[in-house]
XYZ file of C-alpha atoms in Angstrom:
208
model
C 6.836 -47.219 -51.701
C 8.735 -50.510 -51.508
C 9.810 -52.127 -48.241
C 13.550 -51.957 -47.593
C 15.379 -55.248 -48.046
C 16.874 -56.774 -44.879
C 20.630 -56.373 -44.752
C 22.932 -59.346 -45.228
C 24.056 -59.382 -41.595
C 20.450 -59.694 -40.435
C 19.823 -62.559 -42.867
C 22.987 -64.289 -41.706
C 21.982 -63.988 -38.046
C 18.514 -65.311 -38.818
C 19.934 -68.277 -40.741
C 22.347 -69.128 -37.925
C 19.586 -69.039 -35.298
C 17.339 -71.195 -37.480
C 20.157 -73.675 -38.016
C 20.723 -74.004 -34.261
C 17.010 -74.460 -33.605
C 16.791 -77.173 -36.241
C 19.819 -78.995 -34.820
C 18.302 -78.932 -31.321
C 14.945 -80.118 -32.668
C 16.512 -82.957 -34.694
C 18.512 -84.073 -31.650
C 15.348 -84.201 -29.552
C 13.483 -86.185 -32.209
C 16.289 -88.725 -32.550
C 15.549 -90.079 -29.083
C 11.772 -90.299 -29.525
C 9.440 -93.048 -30.672
C 6.388 -92.793 -32.937
C 4.854 -96.169 -32.117
C 3.171 -95.679 -28.736
C -0.566 -95.904 -28.339
C -1.716 -92.901 -26.294
C -4.339 -92.355 -23.615
C -5.716 -88.903 -24.390
C -8.091 -86.891 -22.184
C -10.020 -83.797 -23.287
C -11.706 -82.097 -20.353
C -12.584 -78.646 -18.996
C -15.534 -76.267 -19.052
C -14.918 -74.935 -22.555
C -16.444 -76.065 -25.827
C -14.414 -78.231 -28.201
C -13.631 -81.443 -26.328
C -15.543 -83.797 -28.612
C -14.816 -81.646 -31.669
C -11.056 -81.934 -31.122
C -11.345 -85.679 -30.548
C -13.371 -86.116 -33.735
C -10.644 -84.246 -35.603
C -8.252 -87.061 -34.694
C -10.877 -89.661 -35.597
C -11.260 -88.198 -39.076
C -7.486 -87.959 -39.468
C -7.315 -91.698 -38.839
C -10.020 -92.298 -41.440
C -8.114 -90.093 -43.868
C -5.081 -92.357 -43.403
C -7.179 -95.487 -43.903
C -6.932 -96.559 -40.246
C -10.087 -98.004 -38.595
C -11.631 -96.176 -35.628
C -14.274 -96.967 -33.046
C -16.529 -94.400 -31.370
C -18.794 -94.872 -28.371
C -21.131 -92.023 -27.386
C -22.039 -92.336 -23.701
C -24.618 -89.534 -23.467
C -25.687 -88.675 -27.011
C -28.761 -90.569 -28.180
C -29.883 -91.691 -31.631
C -32.479 -88.914 -31.763
C -29.768 -86.225 -31.666
C -28.984 -86.892 -35.354
C -25.484 -85.386 -35.137
C -23.348 -84.347 -38.070
C -20.499 -86.628 -36.993
C -22.802 -89.669 -36.977
C -23.891 -88.865 -40.530
C -20.296 -88.484 -41.687
C -19.003 -91.600 -39.937
C -21.792 -93.590 -41.614
C -20.187 -92.794 -44.962
C -17.125 -94.871 -43.979
C -18.591 -98.197 -42.774
C -15.360 -100.059 -43.541
C -13.316 -97.713 -41.353
C -15.672 -96.407 -38.659
C -17.579 -98.334 -35.989
C -20.081 -96.127 -34.153
C -22.094 -97.065 -31.067
C -24.560 -94.430 -29.815
C -25.322 -95.755 -26.348
C -26.724 -92.796 -24.446
C -30.261 -91.641 -23.831
C -29.528 -87.983 -23.304
C -28.351 -86.051 -20.290
C -29.247 -87.112 -16.755
C -31.825 -84.354 -16.427
C -33.639 -85.795 -19.454
C -33.900 -89.422 -18.287
C -34.349 -88.588 -14.574
C -33.731 -92.269 -13.840
C -30.407 -93.172 -12.208
C -30.781 -96.946 -12.655
C -31.554 -96.476 -16.336
C -28.530 -94.179 -16.741
C -26.271 -96.700 -15.012
C -27.536 -99.485 -17.274
C -26.878 -97.375 -20.373
C -23.386 -96.514 -19.127
C -22.605 -100.174 -18.469
C -23.823 -101.181 -21.930
C -21.663 -98.475 -23.493
C -18.614 -99.557 -21.513
C -19.067 -103.197 -22.549
C -19.006 -102.084 -26.195
C -16.016 -99.862 -25.462
C -14.054 -102.749 -23.948
C -14.601 -104.784 -27.112
C -13.211 -101.957 -29.240
C -10.265 -101.368 -26.908
C -9.293 -105.038 -26.768
C -9.560 -105.851 -30.466
C -6.694 -105.760 -32.947
C -8.562 -103.865 -35.648
C -9.364 -100.341 -34.480
C -6.357 -98.018 -34.333
C -8.167 -95.404 -32.247
C -11.166 -95.576 -29.912
C -13.076 -92.459 -28.855
C -15.053 -92.716 -25.608
C -17.150 -89.586 -25.899
C -18.417 -88.148 -22.592
C -17.078 -91.072 -20.541
C -15.971 -88.440 -18.028
C -19.612 -87.532 -17.441
C -20.701 -91.040 -16.447
C -17.638 -91.378 -14.231
C -18.454 -88.088 -12.527
C -21.828 -89.512 -11.466
C -20.308 -92.853 -10.409
C -22.226 -94.810 -13.019
C -19.088 -96.893 -13.631
C -16.222 -97.759 -11.259
C -13.112 -95.760 -12.114
C -10.938 -98.673 -10.962
C -12.307 -100.872 -13.746
C -11.753 -98.246 -16.444
C -8.157 -97.653 -15.329
C -7.429 -101.389 -15.154
C -8.675 -102.003 -18.702
C -6.730 -99.063 -20.111
C -3.487 -100.086 -18.386
C -3.702 -103.866 -18.685
C -5.773 -104.655 -21.770
C -5.277 -101.826 -24.262
C -2.959 -102.922 -27.112
C 0.335 -101.061 -27.015
C -0.244 -99.319 -30.348
C -3.876 -98.278 -29.814
C -4.956 -94.720 -28.996
C -7.891 -94.167 -26.634
C -9.461 -90.704 -26.407
C -11.759 -89.784 -23.516
C -13.845 -86.615 -23.428
C -16.089 -84.755 -21.013
C -15.940 -82.254 -18.173
C -14.509 -83.062 -14.766
C -12.073 -85.777 -15.762
C -11.341 -88.109 -12.877
C -7.900 -87.542 -11.293
C -7.082 -91.232 -11.813
C -7.578 -90.832 -15.576
C -5.464 -87.703 -15.666
C -2.744 -89.579 -13.793
C -2.464 -92.400 -16.356
C -3.017 -90.257 -19.472
C -0.227 -89.405 -21.918
C -1.952 -86.249 -23.152
C -4.421 -84.091 -21.221
C -6.031 -80.918 -22.553
C -8.189 -78.674 -20.387
C -10.555 -76.602 -22.520
C -11.097 -73.228 -20.819
C -14.370 -71.364 -21.151
C -13.930 -67.684 -22.024
C -17.244 -66.918 -23.758
C -20.129 -69.073 -24.946
C -23.216 -68.007 -26.935
C -25.509 -70.110 -24.731
C -24.990 -67.570 -21.956
C -26.259 -64.886 -24.333
C -29.424 -66.811 -25.139
C -28.264 -68.723 -28.238
C -29.238 -72.402 -28.360
C -26.992 -75.211 -29.630
C -26.749 -74.989 -33.425
C -26.478 -77.597 -36.149
C -22.913 -77.796 -37.432
C -21.488 -76.098 -34.348
C -22.610 -78.183 -31.375
C -24.069 -81.223 -33.178
């Protein structure tokens, strides 16, 4: 049995509505710019903050635009999939893995603060330079949550020293209100279900 064809009046109404929507959309776009470097924050309790940020990193690589990535908590021994993939594009991707694991692994606040400071010094170089089109500061929110770095310094660099056309993406739970205030784009990942709560460990290709 064949589906009945929509009548001409219905098609005409649909076309008219679509035409009006397009006109409104085009009018909105006419007053916008596409040349602003964004401060982007991915936070929240749900999974996907770093994954979403890496999606934008790989989009930049796909367009031939250099990117810089600083991992503030991941360590070299984690052997993540993104590190392996970024290594395949040495002319476009600069990766600094500056962490030593989570705070409960190091159990040494001074050591964690030193690692955070070293990561931030590398991050400032990437933010200030004229080469990298996007810089990802992965899990910076975590070190800020524990006061390993002064939020005032991070905000000052982002507002005063970031080139106007450079994107900076910051990930991690519990984003500082001062970062949310200055950000152009903030996404709060909401936890609904997670396999870890059902006894499933982090898996290769999903979490790392």
